[in-house]
C-alpha atoms as a printed R data frame, in Angstrom:
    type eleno elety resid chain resno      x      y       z
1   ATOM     1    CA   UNK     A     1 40.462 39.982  -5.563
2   ATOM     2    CA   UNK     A     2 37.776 41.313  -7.480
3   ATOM     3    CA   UNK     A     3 39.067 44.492  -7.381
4   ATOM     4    CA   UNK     A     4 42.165 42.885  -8.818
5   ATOM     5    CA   UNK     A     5 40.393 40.936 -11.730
6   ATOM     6    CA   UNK     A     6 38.744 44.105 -12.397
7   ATOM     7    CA   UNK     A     7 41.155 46.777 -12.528
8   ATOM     8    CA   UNK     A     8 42.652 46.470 -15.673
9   ATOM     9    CA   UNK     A     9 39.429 47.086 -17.548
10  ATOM    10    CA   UNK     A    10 37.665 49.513 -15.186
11  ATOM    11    CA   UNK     A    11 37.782 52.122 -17.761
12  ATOM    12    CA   UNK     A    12 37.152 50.203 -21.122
13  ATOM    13    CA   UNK     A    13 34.394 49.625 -22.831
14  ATOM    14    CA   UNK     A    14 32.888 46.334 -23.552
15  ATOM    15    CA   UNK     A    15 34.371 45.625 -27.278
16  ATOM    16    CA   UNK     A    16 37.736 46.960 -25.779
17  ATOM    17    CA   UNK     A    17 37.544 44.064 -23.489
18  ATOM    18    CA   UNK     A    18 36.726 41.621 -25.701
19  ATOM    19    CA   UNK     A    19 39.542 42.607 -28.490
20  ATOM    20    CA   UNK     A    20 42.087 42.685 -26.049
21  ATOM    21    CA   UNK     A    21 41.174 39.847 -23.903
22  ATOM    22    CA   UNK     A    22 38.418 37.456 -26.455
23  ATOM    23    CA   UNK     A    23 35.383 37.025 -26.263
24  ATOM    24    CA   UNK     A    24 35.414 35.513 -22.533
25  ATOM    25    CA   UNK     A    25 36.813 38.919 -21.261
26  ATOM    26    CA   UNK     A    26 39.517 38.397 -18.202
27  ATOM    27    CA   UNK     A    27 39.517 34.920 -17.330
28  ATOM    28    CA   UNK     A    28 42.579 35.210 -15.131
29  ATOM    29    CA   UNK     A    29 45.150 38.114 -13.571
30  ATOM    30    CA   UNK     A    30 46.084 39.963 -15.795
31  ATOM    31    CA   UNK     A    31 49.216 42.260 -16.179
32  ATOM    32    CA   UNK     A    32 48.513 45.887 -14.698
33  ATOM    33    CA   UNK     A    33 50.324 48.629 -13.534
34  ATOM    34    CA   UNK     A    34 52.746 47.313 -11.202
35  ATOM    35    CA   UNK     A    35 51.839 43.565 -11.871
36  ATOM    36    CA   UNK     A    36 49.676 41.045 -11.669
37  ATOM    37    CA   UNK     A    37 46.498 41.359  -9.381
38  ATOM    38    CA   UNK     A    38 47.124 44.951  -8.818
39  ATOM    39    CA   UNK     A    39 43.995 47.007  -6.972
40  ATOM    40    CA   UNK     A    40 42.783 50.150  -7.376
41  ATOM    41    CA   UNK     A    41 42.497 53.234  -5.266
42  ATOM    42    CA   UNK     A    42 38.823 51.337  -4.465
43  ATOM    43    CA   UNK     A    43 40.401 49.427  -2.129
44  ATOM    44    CA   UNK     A    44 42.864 52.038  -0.720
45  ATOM    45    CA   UNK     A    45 40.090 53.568   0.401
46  ATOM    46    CA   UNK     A    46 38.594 50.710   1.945
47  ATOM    47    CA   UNK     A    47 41.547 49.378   3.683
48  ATOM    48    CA   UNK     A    48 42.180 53.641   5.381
49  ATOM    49    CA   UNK     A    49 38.225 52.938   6.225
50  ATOM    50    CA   UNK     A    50 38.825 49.983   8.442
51  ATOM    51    CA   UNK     A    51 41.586 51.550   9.944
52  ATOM    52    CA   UNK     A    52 39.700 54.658  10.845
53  ATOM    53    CA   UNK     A    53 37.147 52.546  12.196
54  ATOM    54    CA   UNK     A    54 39.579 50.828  14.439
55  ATOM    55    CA   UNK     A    55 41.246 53.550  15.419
56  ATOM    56    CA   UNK     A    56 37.720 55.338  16.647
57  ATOM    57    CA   UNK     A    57 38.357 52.794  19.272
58  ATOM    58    CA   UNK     A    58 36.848 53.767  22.774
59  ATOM    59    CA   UNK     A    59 35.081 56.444  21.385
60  ATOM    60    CA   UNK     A    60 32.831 55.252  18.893
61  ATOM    61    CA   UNK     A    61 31.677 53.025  21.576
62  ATOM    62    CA   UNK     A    62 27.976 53.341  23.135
63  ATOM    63    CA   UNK     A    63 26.268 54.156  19.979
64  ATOM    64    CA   UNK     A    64 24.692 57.376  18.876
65  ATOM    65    CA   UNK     A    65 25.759 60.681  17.549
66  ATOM    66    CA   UNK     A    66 28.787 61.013  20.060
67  ATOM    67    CA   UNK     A    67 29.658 57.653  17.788
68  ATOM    68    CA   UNK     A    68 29.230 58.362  14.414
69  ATOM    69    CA   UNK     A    69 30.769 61.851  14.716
70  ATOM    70    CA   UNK     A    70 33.809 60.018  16.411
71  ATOM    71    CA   UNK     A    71 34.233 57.526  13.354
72  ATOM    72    CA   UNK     A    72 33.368 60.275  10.988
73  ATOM    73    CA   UNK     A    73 36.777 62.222  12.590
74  ATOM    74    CA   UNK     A    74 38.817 58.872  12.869
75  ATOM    75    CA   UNK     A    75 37.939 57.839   9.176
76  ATOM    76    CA   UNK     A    76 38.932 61.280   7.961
77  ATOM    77    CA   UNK     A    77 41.610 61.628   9.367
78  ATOM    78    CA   UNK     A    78 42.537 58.062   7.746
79  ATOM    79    CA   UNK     A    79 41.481 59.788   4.528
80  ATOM    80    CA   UNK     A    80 44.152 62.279   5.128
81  ATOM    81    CA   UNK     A    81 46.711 59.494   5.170
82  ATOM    82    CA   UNK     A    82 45.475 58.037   2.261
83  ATOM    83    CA   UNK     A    83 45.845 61.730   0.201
84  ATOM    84    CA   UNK     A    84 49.754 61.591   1.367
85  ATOM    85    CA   UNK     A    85 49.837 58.109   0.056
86  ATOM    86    CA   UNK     A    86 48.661 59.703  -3.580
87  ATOM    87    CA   UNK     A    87 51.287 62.526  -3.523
88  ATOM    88    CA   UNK     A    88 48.466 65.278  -2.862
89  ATOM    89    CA   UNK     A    89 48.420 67.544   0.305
90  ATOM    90    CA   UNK     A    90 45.312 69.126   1.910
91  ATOM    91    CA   UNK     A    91 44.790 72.790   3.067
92  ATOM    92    CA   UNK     A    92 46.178 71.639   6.322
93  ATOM    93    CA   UNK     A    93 44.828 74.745   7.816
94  ATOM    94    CA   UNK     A    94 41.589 74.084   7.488
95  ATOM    95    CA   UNK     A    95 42.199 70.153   7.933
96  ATOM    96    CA   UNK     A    96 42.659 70.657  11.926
97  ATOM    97    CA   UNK     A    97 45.667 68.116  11.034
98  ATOM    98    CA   UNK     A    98 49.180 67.822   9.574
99  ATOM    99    CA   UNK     A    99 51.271 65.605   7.622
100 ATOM   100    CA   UNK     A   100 53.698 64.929  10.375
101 ATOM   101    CA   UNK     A   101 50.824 64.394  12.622
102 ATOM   102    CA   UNK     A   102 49.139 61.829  10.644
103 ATOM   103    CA   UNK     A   103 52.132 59.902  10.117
104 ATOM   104    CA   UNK     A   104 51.960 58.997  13.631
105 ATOM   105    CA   UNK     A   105 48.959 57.525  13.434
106 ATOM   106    CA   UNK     A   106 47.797 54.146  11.834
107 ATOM   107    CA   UNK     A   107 50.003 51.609  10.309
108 ATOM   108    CA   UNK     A   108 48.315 51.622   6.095
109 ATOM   109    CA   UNK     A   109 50.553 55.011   5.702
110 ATOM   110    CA   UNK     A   110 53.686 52.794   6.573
111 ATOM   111    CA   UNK     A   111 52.460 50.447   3.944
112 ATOM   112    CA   UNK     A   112 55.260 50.838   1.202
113 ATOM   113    CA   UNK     A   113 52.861 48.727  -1.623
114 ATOM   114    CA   UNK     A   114 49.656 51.563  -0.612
115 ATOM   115    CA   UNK     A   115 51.945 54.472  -1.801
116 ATOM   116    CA   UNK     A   116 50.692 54.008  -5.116
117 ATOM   117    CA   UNK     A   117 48.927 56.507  -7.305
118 ATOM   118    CA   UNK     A   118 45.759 54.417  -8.702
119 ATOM   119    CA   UNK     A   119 43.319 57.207 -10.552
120 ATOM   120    CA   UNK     A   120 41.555 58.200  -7.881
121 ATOM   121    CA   UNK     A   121 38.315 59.885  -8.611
122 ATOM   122    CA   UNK     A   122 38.386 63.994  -8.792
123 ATOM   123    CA   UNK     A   123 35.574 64.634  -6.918
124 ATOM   124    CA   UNK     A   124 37.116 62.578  -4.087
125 ATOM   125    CA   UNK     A   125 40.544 64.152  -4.191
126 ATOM   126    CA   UNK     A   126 39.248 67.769  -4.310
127 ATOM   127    CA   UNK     A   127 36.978 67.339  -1.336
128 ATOM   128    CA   UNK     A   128 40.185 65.686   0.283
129 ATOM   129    CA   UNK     A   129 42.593 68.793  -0.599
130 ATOM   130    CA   UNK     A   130 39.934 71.265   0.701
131 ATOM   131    CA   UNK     A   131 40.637 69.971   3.949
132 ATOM   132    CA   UNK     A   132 37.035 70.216   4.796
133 ATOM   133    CA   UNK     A   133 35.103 67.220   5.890
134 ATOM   134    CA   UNK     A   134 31.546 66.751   4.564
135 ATOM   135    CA   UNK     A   135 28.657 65.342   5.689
136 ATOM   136    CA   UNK     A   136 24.857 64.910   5.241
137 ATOM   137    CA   UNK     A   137 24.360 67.970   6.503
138 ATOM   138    CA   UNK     A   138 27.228 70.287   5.069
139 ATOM   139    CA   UNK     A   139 27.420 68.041   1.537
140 ATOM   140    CA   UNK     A   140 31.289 69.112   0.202
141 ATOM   141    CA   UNK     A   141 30.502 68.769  -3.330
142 ATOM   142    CA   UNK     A   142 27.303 67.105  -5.630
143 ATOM   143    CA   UNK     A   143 28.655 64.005  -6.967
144 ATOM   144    CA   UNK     A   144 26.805 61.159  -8.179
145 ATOM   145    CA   UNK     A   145 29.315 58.731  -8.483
146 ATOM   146    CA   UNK     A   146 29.598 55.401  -6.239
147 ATOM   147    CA   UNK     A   147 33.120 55.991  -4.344
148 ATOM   148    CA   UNK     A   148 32.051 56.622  -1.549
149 ATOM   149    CA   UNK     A   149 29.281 53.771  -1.457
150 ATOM   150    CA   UNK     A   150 32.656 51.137  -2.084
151 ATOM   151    CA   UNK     A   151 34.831 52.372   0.418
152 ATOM   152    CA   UNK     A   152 32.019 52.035   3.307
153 ATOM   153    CA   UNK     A   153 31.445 48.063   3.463
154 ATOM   154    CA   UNK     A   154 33.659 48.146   6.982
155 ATOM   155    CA   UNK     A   155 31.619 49.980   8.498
156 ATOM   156    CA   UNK     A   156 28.403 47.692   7.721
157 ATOM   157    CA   UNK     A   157 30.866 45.149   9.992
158 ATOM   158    CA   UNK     A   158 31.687 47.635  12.676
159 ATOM   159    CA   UNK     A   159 28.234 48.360  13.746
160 ATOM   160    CA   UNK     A   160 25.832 45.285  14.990
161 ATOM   161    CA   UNK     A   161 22.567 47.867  15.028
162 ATOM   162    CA   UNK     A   162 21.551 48.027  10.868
163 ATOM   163    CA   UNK     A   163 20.125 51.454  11.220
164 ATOM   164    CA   UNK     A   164 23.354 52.836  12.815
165 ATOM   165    CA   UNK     A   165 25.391 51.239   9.902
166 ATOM   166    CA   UNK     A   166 23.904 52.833   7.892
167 ATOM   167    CA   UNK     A   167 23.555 56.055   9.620
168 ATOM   168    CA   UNK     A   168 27.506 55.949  10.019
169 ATOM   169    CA   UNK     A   169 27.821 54.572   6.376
170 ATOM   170    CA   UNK     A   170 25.984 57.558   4.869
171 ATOM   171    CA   UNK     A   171 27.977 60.035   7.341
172 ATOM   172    CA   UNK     A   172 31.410 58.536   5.654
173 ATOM   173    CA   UNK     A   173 30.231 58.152   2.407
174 ATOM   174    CA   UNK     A   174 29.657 62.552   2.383
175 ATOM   175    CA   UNK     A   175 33.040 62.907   3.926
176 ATOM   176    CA   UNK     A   176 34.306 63.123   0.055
């Protein structure tokens, strides 16, 4: 919802706000893009992170590395999905992956209402299209922006053990 309420001035200034909306700003939904209470790619991204959580399954059970590098795989791969979903393709060569592949897996790539193009950061689609999947260790780009830190809140619920949320956080968080 707040992504909603927010979306229509994400990229406007605070006197832009206030001629177009008063002095109060948005008090209410607000027309954009394809109507009221649209989000933005912000939650895309969060919604193909809780799937890839979920669908790390089995494996990301017992904790540890074996767990974070098995949601790191499962969320990028979800990633992947998401790209189709914004009319880009990876270097599928390098992305040990392919469209038809992905389609099989998950149910958000099915999701007629997600195959919306919402401005989705540069940085985050390049790293996407390279196919590549960063990390802590092998960083895919320099970015300072704060993508990644929205898209990660699932995994804070995923994970009981603080220091492995955020461990696992930090490892999806480089994966753009």
């Amino acid at each position: 919802v707040g992504d909603a309420l927010g979306a229509p001035v994400e990229f406007m200034s605070m006197g832009e706000i206030r001629r177009r909306y008063g002095d109060a700003g948005i008090t209410g939904y607000v027309e954009f893009w394809s109507g009221q209470g649209a989000f933005t790619d912000d939650t895309q991204m969060t919604l193909f992170t809780a799937e890839g959580l979920a669908l790390a399954g089995e494996k990301a059970r017992g904790g540890g590395p074996r767990a974070i590098s098995a949601v790191v795989e499962s969320v990028h791969r979800a990633y992947l999905r998401w790209l189709l979903t914004q009319g880009k393709e990876a270097n599928w060569g390098r992305a040990r992956a392919t469209p038809a592949a992905l389609k099989t897996e998950g149910r958000l790539i099915h999701e007629k209402g997600l195959w919306a193009y919402r401005s989705p950061g540069m940085t985050c689609l390049a790293a996407l299209q390279s196919g590549r999947c960063g990390s802590t260790s092998d960083p895919i780009n320099v970015s300072k922006g704060c993508g990644g830190v929205m898209r990660v809140a699932p995994v804070g619920l995923r994970f009981a053990d603080p220091e492995e949320a955020f461990r696992t956080g930090c490892e999806v968080a480089a994966i753009t």
